[in-house]
Amino acid sequence: KQEVTQIPAALSVPEGENLVLNCSFTDSAIYNLQWFRQDPGKGLTSLLLIQSSQREQTSGRLNASLDKSSGRSTLYIAASQPGDSATYLCAVRNPSTGANSKLTFGKGITLSVRP
Amino acid sequence: NAGVMQNPRHLVRRRGQEARLRCSPMKGHSHVYWYRQLPEEGLKFMVYLQKENIIDESGMPKERFSAEFPKEGPSILRIQQVVRGDSAAYFCASSPLRDSKGKETQYFGPGTRLLVL
């Protein structure tokens, strides 16, 4: 059974700092891994999706890496801003039920960027 | 192209009542997923449906919960005889068979916050 862990549960940093959010998963046979952002009381916004054959994906100030063999992914946020304050969720999709199968989520990391 | 729509956004029910949550997928999407987010917990998969078919219901509680995605109209998640433990945010996601980038991204709706009194 796939389990996804995100530690710590919460993080507070000053504005401008570069930071790394970690995600680990127990079953390395994943189809892909996705990072989401969730604002309080809102839905999820997809940030980056990494296919199992890829090592990293970049979008603006965000960079996500994937090390399948060790069961780890990191989300790197450069030059953090107060607007980055949100909960960041990591989710993996296993191939057992195909490309359109369910996502297994971590509990998320709640990030607060102080002005 | 409107995103995934869910209604109602907030729903209050008393114990023993029924709750019906609706999800309209993005246009052209034929796959719908329901997830539940309990307080202080991550999102947990409940059920995956295609039009008129339940593909994977491994995350659905055995009793009181059901889901459908009819040929016409939205997907419905139905909770009968609600209890306080059903209070949670229920999210719907949709995906095409394969999106334009071939990445099978799931697009999430804003969620329905269910409160059982």
PDB file of C-alpha atoms in Angstrom:
ATOM      1  CA  LYS A   1       0.000   0.000   0.000  1.00  0.00           C
ATOM      2  CA  GLN A   2       1.394   3.361  -1.059  1.00  0.00           C
ATOM      3  CA  GLU A   3       2.012   5.891   1.708  1.00  0.00           C
ATOM      4  CA  VAL A   4       3.079   9.472   1.160  1.00  0.00           C
ATOM      5  CA  THR A   5       4.760  11.489   3.903  1.00  0.00           C
ATOM      6  CA  GLN A   6       5.452  15.192   4.078  1.00  0.00           C
ATOM      7  CA  ILE A   7       7.559  16.535   6.927  1.00  0.00           C
ATOM      8  CA  PRO A   8       7.436  19.000   8.595  1.00  0.00           C
ATOM      9  CA  ALA A   9       3.709  19.684   8.739  1.00  0.00           C
ATOM     10  CA  ALA A  10       4.309  23.428   8.938  1.00  0.00           C
ATOM     11  CA  LEU A  11       7.076  25.813   7.991  1.00  0.00           C
ATOM     12  CA  SER A  12       7.561  29.547   8.559  1.00  0.00           C
ATOM     13  CA  VAL A  13      10.237  31.485   6.694  1.00  0.00           C
ATOM     14  CA  PRO A  14      11.084  35.157   6.072  1.00  0.00           C
ATOM     15  CA  GLU A  15      10.356  36.646   2.691  1.00  0.00           C
ATOM     16  CA  GLY A  16      13.075  36.172   0.112  1.00  0.00           C
ATOM     17  CA  GLU A  17      14.334  32.877   1.441  1.00  0.00           C
ATOM     18  CA  ASN A  18      14.850  29.909  -0.852  1.00  0.00           C
ATOM     19  CA  LEU A  19      13.214  26.820   0.563  1.00  0.00           C
ATOM     20  CA  VAL A  20      12.762  23.126  -0.037  1.00  0.00           C
ATOM     21  CA  LEU A  21       9.667  21.076   0.718  1.00  0.00           C
ATOM     22  CA  ASN A  22      10.126  17.347   1.026  1.00  0.00           C
ATOM     23  CA  CYS A  23       7.932  14.421   0.058  1.00  0.00           C
ATOM     24  CA  SER A  24       8.624  10.720   0.465  1.00  0.00           C
ATOM     25  CA  PHE A  25       6.693   7.685  -0.736  1.00  0.00           C
ATOM     26  CA  THR A  26       6.978   4.017   0.147  1.00  0.00           C
ATOM     27  CA  ASP A  27       6.300   2.332  -3.199  1.00  0.00           C
ATOM     28  CA  SER A  28       8.776   3.508  -5.811  1.00  0.00           C
ATOM     29  CA  ALA A  29       6.795   1.996  -8.697  1.00  0.00           C
ATOM     30  CA  ILE A  30       4.936   5.206  -9.403  1.00  0.00           C
ATOM     31  CA  TYR A  31       3.429   6.443 -12.648  1.00  0.00           C
ATOM     32  CA  ASN A  32       3.921  10.100 -11.844  1.00  0.00           C
ATOM     33  CA  LEU A  33       4.159  12.563  -8.963  1.00  0.00           C
ATOM     34  CA  GLN A  34       2.327  15.849  -8.678  1.00  0.00           C
ATOM     35  CA  TRP A  35       2.683  18.883  -6.446  1.00  0.00           C
ATOM     36  CA  PHE A  36      -0.425  20.905  -5.613  1.00  0.00           C
ATOM     37  CA  ARG A  37      -1.098  24.126  -3.806  1.00  0.00           C
ATOM     38  CA  GLN A  38      -4.164  24.549  -1.586  1.00  0.00           C
ATOM     39  CA  ASP A  39      -5.257  27.898  -0.196  1.00  0.00           C
ATOM     40  CA  PRO A  40      -7.484  27.963   2.920  1.00  0.00           C
ATOM     41  CA  GLY A  41     -11.051  27.020   2.075  1.00  0.00           C
ATOM     42  CA  LYS A  42     -10.203  26.543  -1.572  1.00  0.00           C
ATOM     43  CA  GLY A  43      -9.581  23.713  -4.004  1.00  0.00           C
ATOM     44  CA  LEU A  44      -6.286  22.390  -5.295  1.00  0.00           C
ATOM     45  CA  THR A  45      -4.154  23.983  -7.948  1.00  0.00           C
ATOM     46  CA  SER A  46      -1.697  21.773  -9.791  1.00  0.00           C
ATOM     47  CA  LEU A  47       1.815  23.224  -9.716  1.00  0.00           C
ATOM     48  CA  LEU A  48       4.045  20.624 -11.319  1.00  0.00           C
ATOM     49  CA  LEU A  49       3.701  17.062 -12.565  1.00  0.00           C
ATOM     50  CA  ILE A  50       6.736  14.809 -12.995  1.00  0.00           C
ATOM     51  CA  GLN A  51       6.449  11.617 -14.991  1.00  0.00           C
ATOM     52  CA  SER A  52       8.278   8.586 -13.601  1.00  0.00           C
ATOM     53  CA  SER A  53      10.843   8.819 -16.403  1.00  0.00           C
ATOM     54  CA  GLN A  54      11.692  12.435 -15.581  1.00  0.00           C
ATOM     55  CA  ARG A  55      14.054  13.829 -12.962  1.00  0.00           C
ATOM     56  CA  GLU A  56      12.660  17.328 -12.598  1.00  0.00           C
ATOM     57  CA  GLN A  57      10.185  19.930 -13.782  1.00  0.00           C
ATOM     58  CA  THR A  58      10.386  23.709 -13.558  1.00  0.00           C
ATOM     59  CA  SER A  59       7.790  26.449 -13.629  1.00  0.00           C
ATOM     60  CA  GLY A  60       8.848  29.981 -12.814  1.00  0.00           C
ATOM     61  CA  ARG A  61      10.272  30.077  -9.284  1.00  0.00           C
ATOM     62  CA  LEU A  62       9.295  26.459  -8.672  1.00  0.00           C
ATOM     63  CA  ASN A  63      11.399  23.406  -9.346  1.00  0.00           C
ATOM     64  CA  ALA A  64      10.350  19.868  -8.474  1.00  0.00           C
ATOM     65  CA  SER A  65      12.726  16.937  -8.516  1.00  0.00           C
ATOM     66  CA  LEU A  66      12.041  13.230  -8.384  1.00  0.00           C
ATOM     67  CA  ASP A  67      14.277  10.391  -7.200  1.00  0.00           C
ATOM     68  CA  LYS A  68      12.166   7.321  -7.747  1.00  0.00           C
ATOM     69  CA  SER A  69      14.685   4.813  -6.452  1.00  0.00           C
ATOM     70  CA  SER A  70      14.864   6.481  -3.051  1.00  0.00           C
ATOM     71  CA  GLY A  71      11.182   7.367  -2.975  1.00  0.00           C
ATOM     72  CA  ARG A  72      11.702  11.098  -2.652  1.00  0.00           C
ATOM     73  CA  SER A  73      10.638  14.334  -4.263  1.00  0.00           C
ATOM     74  CA  THR A  74      11.449  17.920  -3.391  1.00  0.00           C
ATOM     75  CA  LEU A  75       9.723  21.153  -4.302  1.00  0.00           C
ATOM     76  CA  TYR A  76      12.147  24.051  -4.419  1.00  0.00           C
ATOM     77  CA  ILE A  77      10.721  27.572  -4.132  1.00  0.00           C
ATOM     78  CA  ALA A  78      13.113  30.374  -4.991  1.00  0.00           C
ATOM     79  CA  ALA A  79      12.910  33.850  -3.476  1.00  0.00           C
ATOM     80  CA  SER A  80       9.782  33.118  -1.465  1.00  0.00           C
ATOM     81  CA  GLN A  81       7.020  35.728  -1.263  1.00  0.00           C
ATOM     82  CA  PRO A  82       4.109  36.211   1.165  1.00  0.00           C
ATOM     83  CA  GLY A  83       1.802  35.178  -1.662  1.00  0.00           C
ATOM     84  CA  ASP A  84       3.418  31.730  -1.570  1.00  0.00           C
ATOM     85  CA  SER A  85       1.799  31.113   1.826  1.00  0.00           C
ATOM     86  CA  ALA A  86      -0.432  28.069   1.383  1.00  0.00           C
ATOM     87  CA  THR A  87      -0.502  24.328   1.969  1.00  0.00           C
ATOM     88  CA  TYR A  88       1.591  22.318  -0.478  1.00  0.00           C
ATOM     89  CA  LEU A  89       0.460  18.785  -1.209  1.00  0.00           C
ATOM     90  CA  CYS A  90       2.417  15.994  -2.812  1.00  0.00           C
ATOM     91  CA  ALA A  91       0.537  13.191  -4.570  1.00  0.00           C
ATOM     92  CA  VAL A  92       1.616  10.072  -6.430  1.00  0.00           C
ATOM     93  CA  ARG A  93      -0.121   7.881  -8.927  1.00  0.00           C
ATOM     94  CA  ASN A  94       0.719   4.193  -9.063  1.00  0.00           C
ATOM     95  CA  PRO A  95       0.558   2.377 -12.364  1.00  0.00           C
ATOM     96  CA  SER A  96      -1.374  -0.605 -11.127  1.00  0.00           C
ATOM     97  CA  THR A  97      -4.708   0.768 -12.222  1.00  0.00           C
ATOM     98  CA  GLY A  98      -3.562   2.670 -15.270  1.00  0.00           C
ATOM     99  CA  ALA A  99      -2.909   6.215 -16.354  1.00  0.00           C
ATOM    100  CA  ASN A 100      -6.183   7.538 -15.003  1.00  0.00           C
ATOM    101  CA  SER A 101      -5.918   5.944 -11.596  1.00  0.00           C
ATOM    102  CA  LYS A 102      -6.316   7.543  -8.180  1.00  0.00           C
ATOM    103  CA  LEU A 103      -3.865   9.857  -6.485  1.00  0.00           C
ATOM    104  CA  THR A 104      -2.377   9.104  -3.064  1.00  0.00           C
ATOM    105  CA  PHE A 105      -1.761  12.303  -1.134  1.00  0.00           C
ATOM    106  CA  GLY A 106       0.490  13.356   1.686  1.00  0.00           C
ATOM    107  CA  LYS A 107      -0.992  15.460   4.481  1.00  0.00           C
ATOM    108  CA  GLY A 108       0.673  18.580   3.152  1.00  0.00           C
ATOM    109  CA  ILE A 109       3.077  21.220   4.399  1.00  0.00           C
ATOM    110  CA  THR A 110       1.572  24.516   5.499  1.00  0.00           C
ATOM    111  CA  LEU A 111       3.955  27.270   4.483  1.00  0.00           C
ATOM    112  CA  SER A 112       3.915  30.754   5.924  1.00  0.00           C
ATOM    113  CA  VAL A 113       6.147  33.406   4.369  1.00  0.00           C
ATOM    114  CA  ARG A 114       6.618  36.379   6.679  1.00  0.00           C
ATOM    115  CA  PRO A 115       6.935  39.845   5.105  1.00  0.00           C
TER     116      PRO A 115
ATOM    117  CA  ASN B   1     -13.670  26.545 -20.638  1.00  0.00           C
ATOM    118  CA  ALA B   2     -15.095  26.520 -17.139  1.00  0.00           C
ATOM    119  CA  GLY B   3     -13.242  24.511 -14.534  1.00  0.00           C
ATOM    120  CA  VAL B   4     -14.603  21.690 -12.426  1.00  0.00           C
ATOM    121  CA  MET B   5     -17.738  22.882 -10.690  1.00  0.00           C
ATOM    122  CA  GLN B   6     -19.062  21.615  -7.411  1.00  0.00           C
ATOM    123  CA  ASN B   7     -22.222  22.524  -5.594  1.00  0.00           C
ATOM    124  CA  PRO B   8     -23.170  23.346  -3.062  1.00  0.00           C
ATOM    125  CA  ARG B   9     -19.977  24.888  -1.738  1.00  0.00           C
ATOM    126  CA  HIS B  10     -21.201  24.544   1.821  1.00  0.00           C
ATOM    127  CA  LEU B  11     -23.773  22.089   3.124  1.00  0.00           C
ATOM    128  CA  VAL B  12     -25.146  21.747   6.638  1.00  0.00           C
ATOM    129  CA  ARG B  13     -27.052  18.639   7.617  1.00  0.00           C
ATOM    130  CA  ARG B  14     -28.373  17.207  10.844  1.00  0.00           C
ATOM    131  CA  ARG B  15     -27.502  13.686  11.874  1.00  0.00           C
ATOM    132  CA  GLY B  16     -29.599  11.166  10.014  1.00  0.00           C
ATOM    133  CA  GLN B  17     -30.293  13.367   6.988  1.00  0.00           C
ATOM    134  CA  GLU B  18     -29.046  12.746   3.461  1.00  0.00           C
ATOM    135  CA  ALA B  19     -26.344  14.766   1.760  1.00  0.00           C
ATOM    136  CA  ARG B  20     -26.063  15.060  -2.030  1.00  0.00           C
ATOM    137  CA  LEU B  21     -22.925  16.555  -3.480  1.00  0.00           C
ATOM    138  CA  ARG B  22     -22.735  17.401  -7.170  1.00  0.00           C
ATOM    139  CA  CYS B  23     -19.772  17.658  -9.479  1.00  0.00           C
ATOM    140  CA  SER B  24     -19.726  18.856 -13.072  1.00  0.00           C
ATOM    141  CA  PRO B  25     -16.429  17.918 -14.741  1.00  0.00           C
ATOM    142  CA  MET B  26     -14.596  20.127 -17.174  1.00  0.00           C
ATOM    143  CA  LYS B  27     -15.975  20.081 -20.680  1.00  0.00           C
ATOM    144  CA  GLY B  28     -14.707  17.072 -22.570  1.00  0.00           C
ATOM    145  CA  HIS B  29     -13.635  15.193 -19.452  1.00  0.00           C
ATOM    146  CA  SER B  30     -15.046  11.728 -19.040  1.00  0.00           C
ATOM    147  CA  HIS B  31     -13.303  10.703 -15.809  1.00  0.00           C
ATOM    148  CA  VAL B  32     -14.409  11.852 -12.358  1.00  0.00           C
ATOM    149  CA  TYR B  33     -12.767  11.232  -8.991  1.00  0.00           C
ATOM    150  CA  TRP B  34     -14.045  11.975  -5.502  1.00  0.00           C
ATOM    151  CA  TYR B  35     -11.702  12.653  -2.579  1.00  0.00           C
ATOM    152  CA  ARG B  36     -12.432  13.433   1.058  1.00  0.00           C
ATOM    153  CA  GLN B  37     -10.363  15.679   3.293  1.00  0.00           C
ATOM    154  CA  LEU B  38     -11.046  15.196   6.975  1.00  0.00           C
ATOM    155  CA  PRO B  39      -9.893  17.875   9.443  1.00  0.00           C
ATOM    156  CA  GLU B  40      -6.106  17.718   9.907  1.00  0.00           C
ATOM    157  CA  GLU B  41      -5.882  14.889   7.379  1.00  0.00           C
ATOM    158  CA  GLY B  42      -4.724  14.636   3.797  1.00  0.00           C
ATOM    159  CA  LEU B  43      -7.012  13.998   0.882  1.00  0.00           C
ATOM    160  CA  LYS B  44      -8.160  10.397   0.676  1.00  0.00           C
ATOM    161  CA  PHE B  45      -9.395   8.810  -2.518  1.00  0.00           C
ATOM    162  CA  MET B  46     -12.971   7.602  -2.446  1.00  0.00           C
ATOM    163  CA  VAL B  47     -14.144   6.610  -5.916  1.00  0.00           C
ATOM    164  CA  TYR B  48     -13.276   6.872  -9.610  1.00  0.00           C
ATOM    165  CA  LEU B  49     -16.037   6.909 -12.200  1.00  0.00           C
ATOM    166  CA  GLN B  50     -16.469   7.119 -15.927  1.00  0.00           C
ATOM    167  CA  LYS B  51     -19.801   7.786 -17.568  1.00  0.00           C
ATOM    168  CA  GLU B  52     -22.256   5.196 -16.234  1.00  0.00           C
ATOM    169  CA  ASN B  53     -19.439   3.090 -14.758  1.00  0.00           C
ATOM    170  CA  ILE B  54     -17.715   2.820 -11.408  1.00  0.00           C
ATOM    171  CA  ILE B  55     -14.084   2.004 -12.136  1.00  0.00           C
ATOM    172  CA  ASP B  56     -12.571   1.979  -8.639  1.00  0.00           C
ATOM    173  CA  GLU B  57     -14.523   2.341  -5.402  1.00  0.00           C
ATOM    174  CA  SER B  58     -11.834   0.997  -3.103  1.00  0.00           C
ATOM    175  CA  GLY B  59     -11.915   4.136  -0.950  1.00  0.00           C
ATOM    176  CA  MET B  60     -15.652   4.276  -0.410  1.00  0.00           C
ATOM    177  CA  PRO B  61     -17.017   3.398   3.030  1.00  0.00           C
ATOM    178  CA  LYS B  62     -18.985   0.172   2.812  1.00  0.00           C
ATOM    179  CA  GLU B  63     -22.231   1.673   4.040  1.00  0.00           C
ATOM    180  CA  ARG B  64     -24.218   4.873   3.482  1.00  0.00           C
ATOM    181  CA  PHE B  65     -22.022   6.200   0.660  1.00  0.00           C
ATOM    182  CA  SER B  66     -22.743   5.877  -3.040  1.00  0.00           C
ATOM    183  CA  ALA B  67     -21.652   7.623  -6.209  1.00  0.00           C
ATOM    184  CA  GLU B  68     -22.855   7.840  -9.762  1.00  0.00           C
ATOM    185  CA  PHE B  69     -21.892   9.554 -12.985  1.00  0.00           C
ATOM    186  CA  PRO B  70     -24.863   9.298 -15.346  1.00  0.00           C
ATOM    187  CA  LYS B  71     -24.771   9.636 -19.101  1.00  0.00           C
ATOM    188  CA  GLU B  72     -26.274  13.099 -18.763  1.00  0.00           C
ATOM    189  CA  GLY B  73     -25.738  15.481 -15.888  1.00  0.00           C
ATOM    190  CA  PRO B  74     -23.277  15.830 -13.046  1.00  0.00           C
ATOM    191  CA  SER B  75     -21.654  13.190 -10.901  1.00  0.00           C
ATOM    192  CA  ILE B  76     -23.387  12.759  -7.554  1.00  0.00           C
ATOM    193  CA  LEU B  77     -21.865  11.655  -4.264  1.00  0.00           C
ATOM    194  CA  ARG B  78     -24.635  10.630  -1.926  1.00  0.00           C
ATOM    195  CA  ILE B  79     -24.283  10.132   1.812  1.00  0.00           C
ATOM    196  CA  GLN B  80     -27.264   8.630   3.582  1.00  0.00           C
ATOM    197  CA  GLN B  81     -27.987   9.016   7.295  1.00  0.00           C
ATOM    198  CA  VAL B  82     -25.057  11.349   7.858  1.00  0.00           C
ATOM    199  CA  VAL B  83     -23.105  11.243  11.116  1.00  0.00           C
ATOM    200  CA  ARG B  84     -20.802  13.856  12.644  1.00  0.00           C
ATOM    201  CA  GLY B  85     -17.758  11.953  11.405  1.00  0.00           C
ATOM    202  CA  ASP B  86     -18.838  12.660   7.827  1.00  0.00           C
ATOM    203  CA  SER B  87     -18.029  16.355   8.327  1.00  0.00           C
ATOM    204  CA  ALA B  88     -15.251  17.055   5.863  1.00  0.00           C
ATOM    205  CA  ALA B  89     -14.375  18.753   2.607  1.00  0.00           C
ATOM    206  CA  TYR B  90     -15.300  16.652  -0.403  1.00  0.00           C
ATOM    207  CA  PHE B  91     -13.362  17.352  -3.577  1.00  0.00           C
ATOM    208  CA  CYS B  92     -14.136  16.278  -7.072  1.00  0.00           C
ATOM    209  CA  ALA B  93     -11.531  16.058  -9.808  1.00  0.00           C
ATOM    210  CA  SER B  94     -11.832  15.341 -13.498  1.00  0.00           C
ATOM    211  CA  SER B  95      -9.499  14.357 -16.266  1.00  0.00           C
ATOM    212  CA  PRO B  96      -9.692  13.632 -19.962  1.00  0.00           C
ATOM    213  CA  LEU B  97      -8.629  10.275 -21.265  1.00  0.00           C
ATOM    214  CA  ARG B  98      -5.350  11.984 -21.982  1.00  0.00           C
ATOM    215  CA  ASP B  99      -4.863  15.745 -21.891  1.00  0.00           C
ATOM    216  CA  SER B 100      -3.152  17.774 -24.589  1.00  0.00           C
ATOM    217  CA  LYS B 101       0.244  17.305 -22.953  1.00  0.00           C
ATOM    218  CA  GLY B 102      -0.293  13.617 -22.337  1.00  0.00           C
ATOM    219  CA  LYS B 103       0.114  14.162 -18.641  1.00  0.00           C
ATOM    220  CA  GLU B 104      -3.217  12.862 -17.324  1.00  0.00           C
ATOM    221  CA  THR B 105      -3.509  15.755 -14.896  1.00  0.00           C
ATOM    222  CA  GLN B 106      -6.487  15.730 -12.580  1.00  0.00           C
ATOM    223  CA  TYR B 107      -8.215  19.084 -12.308  1.00  0.00           C
ATOM    224  CA  PHE B 108      -9.834  19.773  -8.961  1.00  0.00           C
ATOM    225  CA  GLY B 109     -13.012  21.588  -8.088  1.00  0.00           C
ATOM    226  CA  PRO B 110     -13.344  24.027  -5.151  1.00  0.00           C
ATOM    227  CA  GLY B 111     -14.860  21.372  -2.909  1.00  0.00           C
ATOM    228  CA  THR B 112     -18.023  21.028  -0.861  1.00  0.00           C
ATOM    229  CA  ARG B 113     -17.653  21.617   2.866  1.00  0.00           C
ATOM    230  CA  LEU B 114     -20.093  19.350   4.671  1.00  0.00           C
ATOM    231  CA  LEU B 115     -20.950  20.071   8.298  1.00  0.00           C
ATOM    232  CA  VAL B 116     -23.057  17.578  10.202  1.00  0.00           C
ATOM    233  CA  LEU B 117     -24.683  18.957  13.327  1.00  0.00           C
TER     234      LEU B 117
END
